XYZ file of C-alpha atoms in Angstrom:
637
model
C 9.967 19.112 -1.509
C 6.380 19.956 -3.370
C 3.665 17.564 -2.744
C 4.261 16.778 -6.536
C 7.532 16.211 -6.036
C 7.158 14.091 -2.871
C 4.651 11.647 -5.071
C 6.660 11.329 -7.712
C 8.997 10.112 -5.453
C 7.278 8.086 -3.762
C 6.502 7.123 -7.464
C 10.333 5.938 -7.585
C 10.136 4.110 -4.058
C 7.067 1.895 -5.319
C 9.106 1.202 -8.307
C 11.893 0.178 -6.197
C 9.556 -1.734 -4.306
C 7.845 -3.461 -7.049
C 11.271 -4.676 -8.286
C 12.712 -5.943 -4.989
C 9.021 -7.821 -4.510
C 9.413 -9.140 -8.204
C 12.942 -10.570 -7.498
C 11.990 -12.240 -4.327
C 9.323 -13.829 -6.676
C 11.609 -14.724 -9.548
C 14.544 -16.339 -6.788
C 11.695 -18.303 -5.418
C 9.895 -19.751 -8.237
C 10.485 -18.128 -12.271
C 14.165 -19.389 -11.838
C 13.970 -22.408 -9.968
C 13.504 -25.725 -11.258
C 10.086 -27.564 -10.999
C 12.337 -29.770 -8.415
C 13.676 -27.029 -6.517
C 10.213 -25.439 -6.221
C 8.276 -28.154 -4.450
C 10.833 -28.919 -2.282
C 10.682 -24.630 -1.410
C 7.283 -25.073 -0.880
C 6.472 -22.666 -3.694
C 4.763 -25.234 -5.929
C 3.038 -28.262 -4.980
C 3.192 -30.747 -7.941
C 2.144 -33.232 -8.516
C -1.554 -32.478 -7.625
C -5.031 -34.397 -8.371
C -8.264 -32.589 -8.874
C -10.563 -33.923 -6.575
C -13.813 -32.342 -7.167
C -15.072 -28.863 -8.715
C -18.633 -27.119 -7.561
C -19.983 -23.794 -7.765
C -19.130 -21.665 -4.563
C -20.255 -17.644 -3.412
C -21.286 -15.642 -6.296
C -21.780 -18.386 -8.686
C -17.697 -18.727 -8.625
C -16.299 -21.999 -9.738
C -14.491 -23.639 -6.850
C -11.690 -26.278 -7.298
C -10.485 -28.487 -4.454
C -6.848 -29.970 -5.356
C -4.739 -32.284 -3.097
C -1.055 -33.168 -3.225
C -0.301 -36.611 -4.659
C 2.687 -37.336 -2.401
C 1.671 -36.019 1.258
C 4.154 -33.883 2.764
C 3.786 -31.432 6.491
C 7.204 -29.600 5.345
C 6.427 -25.746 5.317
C 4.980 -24.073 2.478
C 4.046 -20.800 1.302
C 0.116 -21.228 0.457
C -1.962 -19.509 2.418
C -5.768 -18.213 2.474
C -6.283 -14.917 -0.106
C -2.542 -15.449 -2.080
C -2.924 -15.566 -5.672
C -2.263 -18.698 -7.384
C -1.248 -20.369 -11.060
C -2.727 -24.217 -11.549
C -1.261 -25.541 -14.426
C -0.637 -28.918 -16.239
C 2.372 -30.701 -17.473
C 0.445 -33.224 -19.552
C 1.290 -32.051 -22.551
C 5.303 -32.231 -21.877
C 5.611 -28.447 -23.836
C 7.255 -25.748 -22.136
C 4.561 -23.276 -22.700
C 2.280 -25.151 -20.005
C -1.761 -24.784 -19.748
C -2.768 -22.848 -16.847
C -5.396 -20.628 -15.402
C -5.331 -18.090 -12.152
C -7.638 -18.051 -9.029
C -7.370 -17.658 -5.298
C -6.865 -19.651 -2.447
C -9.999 -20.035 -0.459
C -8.350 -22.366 2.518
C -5.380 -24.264 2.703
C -5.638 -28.092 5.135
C -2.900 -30.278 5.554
C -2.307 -31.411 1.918
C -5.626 -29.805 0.050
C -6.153 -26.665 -1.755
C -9.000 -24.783 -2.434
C -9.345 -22.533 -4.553
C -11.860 -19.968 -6.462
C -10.765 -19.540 -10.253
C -11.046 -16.651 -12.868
C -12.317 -18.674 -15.342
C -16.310 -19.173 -16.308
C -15.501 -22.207 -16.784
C -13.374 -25.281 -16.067
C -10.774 -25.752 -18.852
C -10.694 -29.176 -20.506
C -7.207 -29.830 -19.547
C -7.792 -30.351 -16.146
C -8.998 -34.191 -16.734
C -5.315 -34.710 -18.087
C -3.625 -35.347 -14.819
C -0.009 -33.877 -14.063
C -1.416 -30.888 -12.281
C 0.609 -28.249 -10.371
C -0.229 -24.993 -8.646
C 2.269 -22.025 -7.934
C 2.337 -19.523 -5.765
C 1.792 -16.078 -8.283
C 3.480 -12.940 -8.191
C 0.643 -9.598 -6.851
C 1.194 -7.699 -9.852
C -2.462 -5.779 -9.283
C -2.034 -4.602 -6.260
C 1.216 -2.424 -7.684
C -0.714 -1.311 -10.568
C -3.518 0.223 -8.232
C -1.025 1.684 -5.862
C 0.762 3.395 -9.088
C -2.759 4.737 -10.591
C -3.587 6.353 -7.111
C -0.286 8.377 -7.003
C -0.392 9.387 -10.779
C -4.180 10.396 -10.087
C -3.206 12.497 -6.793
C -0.701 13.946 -8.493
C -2.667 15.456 -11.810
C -5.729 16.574 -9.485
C -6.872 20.000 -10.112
C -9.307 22.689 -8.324
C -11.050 19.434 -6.577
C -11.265 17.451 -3.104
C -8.444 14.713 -3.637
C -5.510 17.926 -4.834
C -6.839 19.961 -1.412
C -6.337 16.916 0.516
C -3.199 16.399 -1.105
C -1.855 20.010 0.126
C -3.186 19.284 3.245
C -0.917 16.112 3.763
C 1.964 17.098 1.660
C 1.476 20.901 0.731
C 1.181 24.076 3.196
C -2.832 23.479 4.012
C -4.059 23.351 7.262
C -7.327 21.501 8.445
C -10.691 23.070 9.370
C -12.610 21.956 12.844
C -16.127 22.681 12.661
C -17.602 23.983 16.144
C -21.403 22.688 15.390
C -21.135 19.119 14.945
C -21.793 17.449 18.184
C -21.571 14.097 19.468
C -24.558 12.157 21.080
C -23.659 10.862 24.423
C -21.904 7.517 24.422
C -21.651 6.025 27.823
C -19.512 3.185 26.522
C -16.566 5.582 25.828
C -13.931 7.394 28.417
C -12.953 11.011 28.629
C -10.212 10.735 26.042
C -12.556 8.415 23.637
C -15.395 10.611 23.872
C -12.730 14.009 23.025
C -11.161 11.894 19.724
C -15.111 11.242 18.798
C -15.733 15.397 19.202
C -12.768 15.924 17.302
C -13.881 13.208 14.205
C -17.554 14.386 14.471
C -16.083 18.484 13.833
C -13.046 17.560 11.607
C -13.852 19.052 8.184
C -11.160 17.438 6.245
C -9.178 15.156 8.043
C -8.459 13.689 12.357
C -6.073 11.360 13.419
C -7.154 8.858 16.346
C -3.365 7.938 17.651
C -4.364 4.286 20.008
C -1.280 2.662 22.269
C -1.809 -0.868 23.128
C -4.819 -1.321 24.923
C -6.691 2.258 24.692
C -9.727 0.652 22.529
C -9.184 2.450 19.143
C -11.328 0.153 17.814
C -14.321 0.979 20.015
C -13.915 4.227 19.193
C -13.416 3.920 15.282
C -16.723 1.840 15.916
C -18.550 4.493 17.348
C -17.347 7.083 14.998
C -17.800 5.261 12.074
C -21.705 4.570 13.778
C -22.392 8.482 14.456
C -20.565 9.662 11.298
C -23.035 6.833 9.281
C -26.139 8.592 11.182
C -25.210 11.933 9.797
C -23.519 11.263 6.184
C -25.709 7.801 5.272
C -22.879 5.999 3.852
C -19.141 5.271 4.981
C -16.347 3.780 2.978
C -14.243 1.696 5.769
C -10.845 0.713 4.733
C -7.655 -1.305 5.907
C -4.337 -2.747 5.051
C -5.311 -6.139 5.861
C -8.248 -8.503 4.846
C -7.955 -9.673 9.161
C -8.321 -6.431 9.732
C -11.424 -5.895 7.846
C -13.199 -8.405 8.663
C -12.661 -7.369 12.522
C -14.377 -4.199 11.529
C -16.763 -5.933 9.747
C -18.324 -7.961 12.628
C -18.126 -5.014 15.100
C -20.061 -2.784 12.840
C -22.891 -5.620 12.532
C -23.045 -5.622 16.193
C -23.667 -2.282 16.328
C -26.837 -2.738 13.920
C -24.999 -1.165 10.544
C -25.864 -2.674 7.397
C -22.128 -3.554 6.067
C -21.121 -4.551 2.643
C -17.844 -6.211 2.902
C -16.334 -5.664 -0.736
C -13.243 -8.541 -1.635
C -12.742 -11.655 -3.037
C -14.757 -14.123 -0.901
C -12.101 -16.164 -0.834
C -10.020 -13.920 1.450
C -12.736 -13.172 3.619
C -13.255 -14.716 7.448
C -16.269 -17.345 7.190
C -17.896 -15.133 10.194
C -17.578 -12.222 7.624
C -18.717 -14.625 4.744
C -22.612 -13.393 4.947
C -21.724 -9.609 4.388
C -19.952 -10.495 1.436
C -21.227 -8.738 -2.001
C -21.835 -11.877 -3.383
C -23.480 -13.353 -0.336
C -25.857 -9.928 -0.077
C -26.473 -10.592 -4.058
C -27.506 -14.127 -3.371
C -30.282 -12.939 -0.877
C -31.683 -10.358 -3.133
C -35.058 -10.608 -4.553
C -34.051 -11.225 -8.335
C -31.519 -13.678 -7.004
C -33.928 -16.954 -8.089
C -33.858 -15.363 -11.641
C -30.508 -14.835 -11.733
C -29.923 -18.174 -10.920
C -32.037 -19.605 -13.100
C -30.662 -17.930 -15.524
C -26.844 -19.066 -14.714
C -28.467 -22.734 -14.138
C -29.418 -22.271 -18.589
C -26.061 -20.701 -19.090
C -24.386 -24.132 -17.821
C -26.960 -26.349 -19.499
C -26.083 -24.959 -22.963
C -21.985 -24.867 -21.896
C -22.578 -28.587 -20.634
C -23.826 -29.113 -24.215
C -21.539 -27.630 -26.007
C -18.543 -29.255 -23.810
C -19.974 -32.422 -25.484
C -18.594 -32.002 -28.608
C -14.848 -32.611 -27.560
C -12.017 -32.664 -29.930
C -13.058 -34.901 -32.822
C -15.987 -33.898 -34.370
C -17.291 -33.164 -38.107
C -18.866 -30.066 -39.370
C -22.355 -30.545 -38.419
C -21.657 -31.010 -34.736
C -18.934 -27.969 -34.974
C -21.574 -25.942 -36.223
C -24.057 -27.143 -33.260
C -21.451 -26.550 -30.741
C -21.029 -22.887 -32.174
C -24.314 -22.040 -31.920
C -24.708 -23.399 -28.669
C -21.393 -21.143 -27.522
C -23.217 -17.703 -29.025
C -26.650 -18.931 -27.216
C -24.187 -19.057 -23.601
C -22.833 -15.770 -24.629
C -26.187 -13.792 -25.117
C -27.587 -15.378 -21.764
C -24.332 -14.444 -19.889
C -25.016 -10.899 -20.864
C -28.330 -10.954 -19.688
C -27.287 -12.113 -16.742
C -24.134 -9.647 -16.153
C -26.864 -6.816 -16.598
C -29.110 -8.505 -13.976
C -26.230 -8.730 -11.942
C -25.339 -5.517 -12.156
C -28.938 -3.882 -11.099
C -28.684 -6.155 -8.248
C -24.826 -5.339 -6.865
C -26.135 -1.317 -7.267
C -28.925 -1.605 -5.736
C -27.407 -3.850 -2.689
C -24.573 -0.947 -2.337
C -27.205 1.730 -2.547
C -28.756 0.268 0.776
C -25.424 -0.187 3.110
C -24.843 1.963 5.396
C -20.834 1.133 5.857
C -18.731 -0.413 2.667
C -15.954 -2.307 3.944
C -13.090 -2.731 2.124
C -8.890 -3.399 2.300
C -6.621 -0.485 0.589
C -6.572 -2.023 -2.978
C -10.132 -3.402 -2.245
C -11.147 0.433 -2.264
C -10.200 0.105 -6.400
C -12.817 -2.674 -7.080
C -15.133 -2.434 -10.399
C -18.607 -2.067 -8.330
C -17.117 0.875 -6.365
C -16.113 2.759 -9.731
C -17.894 6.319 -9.799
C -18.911 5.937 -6.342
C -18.345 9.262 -3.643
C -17.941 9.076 0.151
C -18.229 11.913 2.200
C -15.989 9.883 4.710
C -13.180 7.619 4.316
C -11.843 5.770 7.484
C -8.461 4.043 7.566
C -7.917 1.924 10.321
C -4.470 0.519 11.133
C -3.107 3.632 8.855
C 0.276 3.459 10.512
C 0.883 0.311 9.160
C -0.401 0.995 5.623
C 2.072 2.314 3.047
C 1.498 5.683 1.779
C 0.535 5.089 -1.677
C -1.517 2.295 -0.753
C -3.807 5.076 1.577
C -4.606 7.187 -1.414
C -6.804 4.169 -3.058
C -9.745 4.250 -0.910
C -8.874 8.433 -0.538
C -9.633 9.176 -4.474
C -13.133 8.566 -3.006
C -13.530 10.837 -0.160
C -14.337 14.435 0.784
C -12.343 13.783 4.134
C -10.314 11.120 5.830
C -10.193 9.960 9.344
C -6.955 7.530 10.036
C -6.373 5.552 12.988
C -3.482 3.672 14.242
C -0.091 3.614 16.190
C 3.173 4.864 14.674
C 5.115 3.329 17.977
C 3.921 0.160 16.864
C 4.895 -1.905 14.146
C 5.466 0.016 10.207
C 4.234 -1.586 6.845
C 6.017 -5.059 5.606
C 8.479 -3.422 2.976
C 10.661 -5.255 0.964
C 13.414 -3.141 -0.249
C 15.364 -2.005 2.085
C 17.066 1.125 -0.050
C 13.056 2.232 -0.845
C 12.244 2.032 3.090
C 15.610 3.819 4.044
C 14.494 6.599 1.186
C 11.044 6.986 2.882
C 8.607 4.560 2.036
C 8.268 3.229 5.616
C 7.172 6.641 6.604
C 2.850 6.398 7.109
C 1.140 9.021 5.540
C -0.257 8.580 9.159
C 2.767 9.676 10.450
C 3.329 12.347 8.086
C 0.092 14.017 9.165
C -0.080 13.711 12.982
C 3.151 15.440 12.864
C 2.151 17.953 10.648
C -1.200 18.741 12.029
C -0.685 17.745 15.800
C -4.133 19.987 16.840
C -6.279 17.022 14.254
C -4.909 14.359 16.330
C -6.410 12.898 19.496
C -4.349 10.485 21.411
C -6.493 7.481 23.788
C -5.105 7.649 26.949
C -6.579 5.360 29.264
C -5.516 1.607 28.853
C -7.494 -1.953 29.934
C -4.942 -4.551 28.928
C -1.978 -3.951 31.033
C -0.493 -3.789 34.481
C 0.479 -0.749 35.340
C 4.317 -1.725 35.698
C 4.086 -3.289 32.670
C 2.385 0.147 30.707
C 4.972 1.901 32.864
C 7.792 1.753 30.505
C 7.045 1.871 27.195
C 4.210 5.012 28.096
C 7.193 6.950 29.056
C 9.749 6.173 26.095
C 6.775 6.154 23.383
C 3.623 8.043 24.763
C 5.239 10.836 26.598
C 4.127 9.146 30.004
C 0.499 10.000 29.016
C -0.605 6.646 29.367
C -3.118 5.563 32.411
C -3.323 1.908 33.876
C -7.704 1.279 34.373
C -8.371 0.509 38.038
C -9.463 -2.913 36.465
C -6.068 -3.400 35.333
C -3.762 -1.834 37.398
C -2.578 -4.499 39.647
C -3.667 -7.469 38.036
C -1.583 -10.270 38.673
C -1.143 -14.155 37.877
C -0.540 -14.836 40.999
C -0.697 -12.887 44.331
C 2.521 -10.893 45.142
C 3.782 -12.182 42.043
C 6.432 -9.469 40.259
C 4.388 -8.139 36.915
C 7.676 -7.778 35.352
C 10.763 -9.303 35.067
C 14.548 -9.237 33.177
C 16.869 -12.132 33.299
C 20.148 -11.090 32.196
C 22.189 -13.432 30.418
C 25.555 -11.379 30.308
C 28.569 -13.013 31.460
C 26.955 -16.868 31.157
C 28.449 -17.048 27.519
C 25.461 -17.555 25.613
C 26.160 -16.597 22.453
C 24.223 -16.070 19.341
C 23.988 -18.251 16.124
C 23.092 -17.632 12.632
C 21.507 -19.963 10.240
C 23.272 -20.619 7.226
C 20.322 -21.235 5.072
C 17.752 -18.621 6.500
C 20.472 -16.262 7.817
C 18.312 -15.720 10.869
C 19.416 -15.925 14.490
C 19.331 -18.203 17.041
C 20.570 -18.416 20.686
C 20.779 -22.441 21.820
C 21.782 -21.459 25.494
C 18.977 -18.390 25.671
C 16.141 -20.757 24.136
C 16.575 -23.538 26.752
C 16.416 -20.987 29.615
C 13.340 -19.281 28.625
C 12.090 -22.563 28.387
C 13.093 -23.454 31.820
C 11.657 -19.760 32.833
C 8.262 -20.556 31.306
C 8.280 -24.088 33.251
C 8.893 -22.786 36.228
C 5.819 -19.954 35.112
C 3.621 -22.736 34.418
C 4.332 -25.484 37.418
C 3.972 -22.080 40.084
C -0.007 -23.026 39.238
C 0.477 -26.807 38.563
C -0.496 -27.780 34.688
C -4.359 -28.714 35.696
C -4.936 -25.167 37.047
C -3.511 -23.480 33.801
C -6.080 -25.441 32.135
C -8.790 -24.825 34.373
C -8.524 -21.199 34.197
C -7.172 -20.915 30.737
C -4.276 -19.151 31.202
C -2.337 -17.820 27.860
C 0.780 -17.286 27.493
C 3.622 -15.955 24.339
C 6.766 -16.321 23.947
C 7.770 -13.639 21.195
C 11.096 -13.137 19.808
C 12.443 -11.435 16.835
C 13.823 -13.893 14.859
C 12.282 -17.110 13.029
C 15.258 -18.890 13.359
C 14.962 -18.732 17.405
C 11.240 -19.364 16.926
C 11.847 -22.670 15.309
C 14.200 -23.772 17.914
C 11.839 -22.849 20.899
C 9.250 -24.915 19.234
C 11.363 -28.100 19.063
C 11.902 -27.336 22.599
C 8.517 -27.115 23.598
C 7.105 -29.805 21.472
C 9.465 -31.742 23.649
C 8.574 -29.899 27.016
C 6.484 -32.677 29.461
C 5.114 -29.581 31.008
C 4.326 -27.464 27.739
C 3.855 -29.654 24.905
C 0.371 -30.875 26.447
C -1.014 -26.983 27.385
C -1.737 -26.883 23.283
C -2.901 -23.774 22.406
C -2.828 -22.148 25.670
C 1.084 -21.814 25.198
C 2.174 -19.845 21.532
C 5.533 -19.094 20.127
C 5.935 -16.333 17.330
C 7.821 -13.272 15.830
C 6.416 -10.370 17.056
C 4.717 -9.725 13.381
C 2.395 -12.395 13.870
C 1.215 -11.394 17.763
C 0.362 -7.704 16.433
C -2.993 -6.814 17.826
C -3.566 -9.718 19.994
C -2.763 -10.134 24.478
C -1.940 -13.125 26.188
C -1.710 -13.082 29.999
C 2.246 -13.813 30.199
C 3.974 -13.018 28.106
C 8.098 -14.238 27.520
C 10.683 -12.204 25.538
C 13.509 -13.691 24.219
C 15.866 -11.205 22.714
C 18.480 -13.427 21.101
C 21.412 -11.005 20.560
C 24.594 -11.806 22.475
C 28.014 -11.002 21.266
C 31.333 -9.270 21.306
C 30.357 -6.075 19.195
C 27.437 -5.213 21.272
C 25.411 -5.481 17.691
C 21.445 -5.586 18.445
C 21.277 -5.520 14.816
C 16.998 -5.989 13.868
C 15.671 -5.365 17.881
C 17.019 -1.222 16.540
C 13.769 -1.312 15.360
C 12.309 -0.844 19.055
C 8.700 0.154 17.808
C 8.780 -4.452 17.669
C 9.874 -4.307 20.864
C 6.973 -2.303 22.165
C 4.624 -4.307 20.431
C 6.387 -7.361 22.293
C 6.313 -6.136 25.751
C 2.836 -4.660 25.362
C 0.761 -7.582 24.803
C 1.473 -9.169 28.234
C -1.495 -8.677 30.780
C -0.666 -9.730 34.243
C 3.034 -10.571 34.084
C 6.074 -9.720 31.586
C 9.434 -11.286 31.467
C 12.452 -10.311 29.652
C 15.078 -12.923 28.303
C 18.871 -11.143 27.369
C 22.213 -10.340 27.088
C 22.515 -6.357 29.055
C 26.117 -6.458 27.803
C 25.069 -6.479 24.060
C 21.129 -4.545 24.498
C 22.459 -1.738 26.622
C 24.507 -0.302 23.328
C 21.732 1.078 22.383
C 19.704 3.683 24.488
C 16.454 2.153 24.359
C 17.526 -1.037 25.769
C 19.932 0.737 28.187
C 16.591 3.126 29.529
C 15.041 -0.574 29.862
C 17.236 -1.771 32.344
C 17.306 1.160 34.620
C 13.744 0.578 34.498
C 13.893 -2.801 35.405
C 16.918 -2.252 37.990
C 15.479 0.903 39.961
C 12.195 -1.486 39.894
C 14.140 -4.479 41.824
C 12.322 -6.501 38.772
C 15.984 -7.201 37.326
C 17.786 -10.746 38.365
C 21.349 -12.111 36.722
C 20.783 -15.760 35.109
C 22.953 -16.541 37.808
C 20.452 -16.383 40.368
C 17.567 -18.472 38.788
């Protein structure tokens, strides 16, 4: 396949993606009844508005809360796109208007809207909000590929071969690093190899090898030569993270995105916060301050007025208009001149398409968590670079993808991926790890890292408890456990399984006594694949005398949601049990790495060997575990 060829179908795959995305959408809330959508937790209606002000950026803020108080779950969450309309007016066609969700507590919503200004509507009660469908973020992805693909004789269609084509990279041999004590050996040779990379290096982090202190310092010593980065990642999180380690080190970041999807530590190095402690900011304001004065005016004259006051209210409307504009061209001195002074622009994928960044070149691009980014979504903040540096961990978990038939026909493979197998010599893997025991490393470094990984003496024996065992497998086979599905979610469950990995992490817990665990803050997960099996592990907990009053200090999740974050125990449940030896979603064993590799000190394994060891990976696990003497039958607990 021709790197043309391979974008336009990726071209296809997007489509396909687009489509399965947009009838998610339409099952949850275009086809549902107003009814059926609250009670989804897709819509909340009814909703009162209980007071508007202006927020960041001179942004008009709404804060909404639900009528009738409910805690069932919902879908609203910080950064999602949203639809406020009203049903006052009984019409099908409803009023509405679009904005963001800044934060979402208990039963209140706030949220930034498009709008200048607040529609009169909203005084007329019977107020709803949906959750909205992300057409944008499709449209971007679409005009990146299309715009790879027609690139002639420049940068962006010689990185292209060099990706997809027959092009190999170029190392330079004069760029050299400047000492950095805070890295190891295999940090400090990734750093060489970014520093001398003339078009593009991978930096390939396993759990625990601090790729992010080394993106840090590359992104510092790259700044020092170049003057201005472009920083980009899938995820506003893991912006932001980037974001406050990049202050630390004394850049001067611009962090580019809605503010209302932005951390509140990360609020300050905002665009609109950096605008609103520039010089001209007082006349800017003032100048908003008149805009609002003559709109407050003009909103006087409401519905029934004669000629003479429509005529007033007109002239008052052009008077806004021709201040606005003065104030958009102030405005946009002031966002120029505060991008002209960063030193590192900080943006997610899409992000990388904003307005303000229009016409702007980077020498640099780096993508952090690239092998969870899809493909088309990388070439965004690309367009804008001479040369790319992507970091990240294929053996750890892919992009979210919602079509199954467009993952299966190669949308879930990173153009990460893609290139550290294609241009092995540009990629520099971090071998030395700080988070895990070394019998807990031991495993997955030989199925997923070649065995390359090393435990830090700081690390390496690290135990809860004296003599403790760092790892553990309790095998349910033969107890006749079996495995449940939910008939609404379709999800699994395993009753018997749940109660003894409760029991397990009991036992975990009183082996300290509860005031101890407190004392010394000891964390612990328990991860398992399915949400079905995480609900039921919660009701058992919540009901646990021995967990329920640890808090925080004890947290139950898929493995999606404990990506990039340790705990000092951690507890696997693995659900599957049955007749057919199916293991069904844990095939995807890059989740199951993730799982096992955010445990510090101690690691235990909850499953059924009869139905895991059908498949390799899980069979290699319990030799592990077995020639280790860290394997017990549930029998025996």
């Amino acid at each position: 396949m021709t790197s043309h060829q391979h974008l336009q179908h990726q071209l296809e795959l997007i489509k396909l993606e687009r489509a399965a995305d947009l009838e998610q959408y339409r099952q949850k809330v275009l086809l549902r009844s107003l009814t059926q959508r609250v009670k989804d937790g897709v819509t909340w209606y009814p909703v009162r508005l209980v007071r508007n002000y202006i927020g960041t950026g001179e942004r008009i803020i709404i804060e909404v809360e639900r009528v009738h108080p409910s805690d069932k779950p919902h879908s609203f969450q910080s950064g999602k796109s949203v639809n406020v309309f009203c049903n006052a007016s009984g019409k099908p066609d409803k009023q509405h208007l679009q904005g963001v969700i800044n934060y979402v507590q208990d039963n209140t919503l706030v949220i930034t809207i498009n709008p200048d200004d607040l529609p009169d509507w909203m005084d007329d009660g019977n107020l709803g909000v949906d959750v909205m469908f992300d057409e944008m973020t499709y449209k971007e992805m679409e005009y990146a590929l299309k715009a790879v693909s027609k690139a002639e004789d420049n940068r962006i269609a010689e990185l292209r071969e060099l990706f997809l084509g027959a092009a190999t990279p170029v190392q330079s041999t004069e760029v050299e690093s400047l000492p950095t004590p805070q890295l190891n050996q295999s940090q400090q040779a990734a750093l060489q190899k970014i520093l001398q990379a003339q078009d593009v290096a991978f930096i390939h982090g396993p759990p625990g090898t601090g790729k992010t202190t080394t993106l840090v310092q590359a992104i510092v010593q790259t700044q020092r030569n170049e003057g201005q980065v472009l920083v980009s990642t899938p995820s506003n999180a893991a912006i932001d993270l980037l974001v406050e380690k990049l202050s630390e080190q004394g850049l001067n970041v611009v962090r580019i995105g809605h503010p209302a999807r932005v951390t509140e530590q990360t609020l300050s190095k905002t665009l609109d916060a950096r605008i609103a402690e520039h010089t001209h900011y007082d006349e800017l304001r003032a100048l908003r301050k008149r805009i609002e004065k003559v709109r407050s005016e003009a909103s006087k004259f409401k519905r029934t007025f004669g000629h003479h006051e429509r005529e007033h209210r007109r002239l008052l409307k052009e008077e806004a208009k021709l201040l606005k504009a003065d104030a958009d061209m102030l405005e946009f001195y002031m966002v120029n001149d505060v991008l002209q002074q960063a030193q590192a622009i900080c943006c997610t994928l899409v992000g990388a398409s904003h307005p303000v960044l229009r016409g702007r070149k980077f020498k640099t691009v780096f993508i952090d968590e690239a092998a969870q980014s899809l493909e088309v979504a990388c070439w965004i903040p690309m367009l804008r670079a001479q040369r790319v540096i992507l970091a990240g961990d294929h053996c750890q978990l892919p992009p979210t993808i919602k079509s199954n038939e467009a993952a299966k026909a190669g949308l879930a493979v990173t153009l990460f991926e893609r290139g550290i197998e294609k241009h092995p010599q540009a990629a520099s893997l971090l071998q030395i790890q700080y988070r895990m025991h070394e019998a807990i490393m031991k495993f997955p470094s030989q199925w997923f890292y070649e065995g390359k990984l090393v435990a830090h003496p700081a690390v390496k024996a690290g135990l809860l408890k004296p003599h403790q065992q760092p790892v553990e497998f309790i095998d349910t086979a033969g107890c006749g456990f079996t495995e449940k599905q939910d008939p609404e979610t379709l999800s699994r469950y395993n009753a018997e399984e749940a109660a003894l990995v409760i029991r397990e992490t009991e036992k975990l817990v009183e082996d300290f006594g509860a005031e101890v665990w407190r004392e010394q803050q000891i964390t612990l997960g328990i991860i398992t694949p399915y949400r079905a099996q995480v609900d039921y592990l919660n009701k058992l907990a919540a009901a646990s005398s021995i967990l329920e009053p640890l808090g925080k200090l004890i947290t139950i999740h898929t493995v999606d949601a404990f990506q990039g974050q340790e705990r000092d125990a951690i507890v696997i449940s693995f659900v599957r049990s049955n007749d057919k030896a199916e293991v069904g979603f844990l095939a995807d064993i890059r989740r199951t790495n993730v799982a096992m590799t955010r445990a510090r000190k101690k690691l235990l394994m909850i499953g059924d060997s009869a139905t895991l060891a059908a498949h390799p990976f899980y069979e290699a696990l319990l030799d592990y575990v077995q020639q280790n003497e860290f394997y017990k039958s549930a029998f025996e607990v």
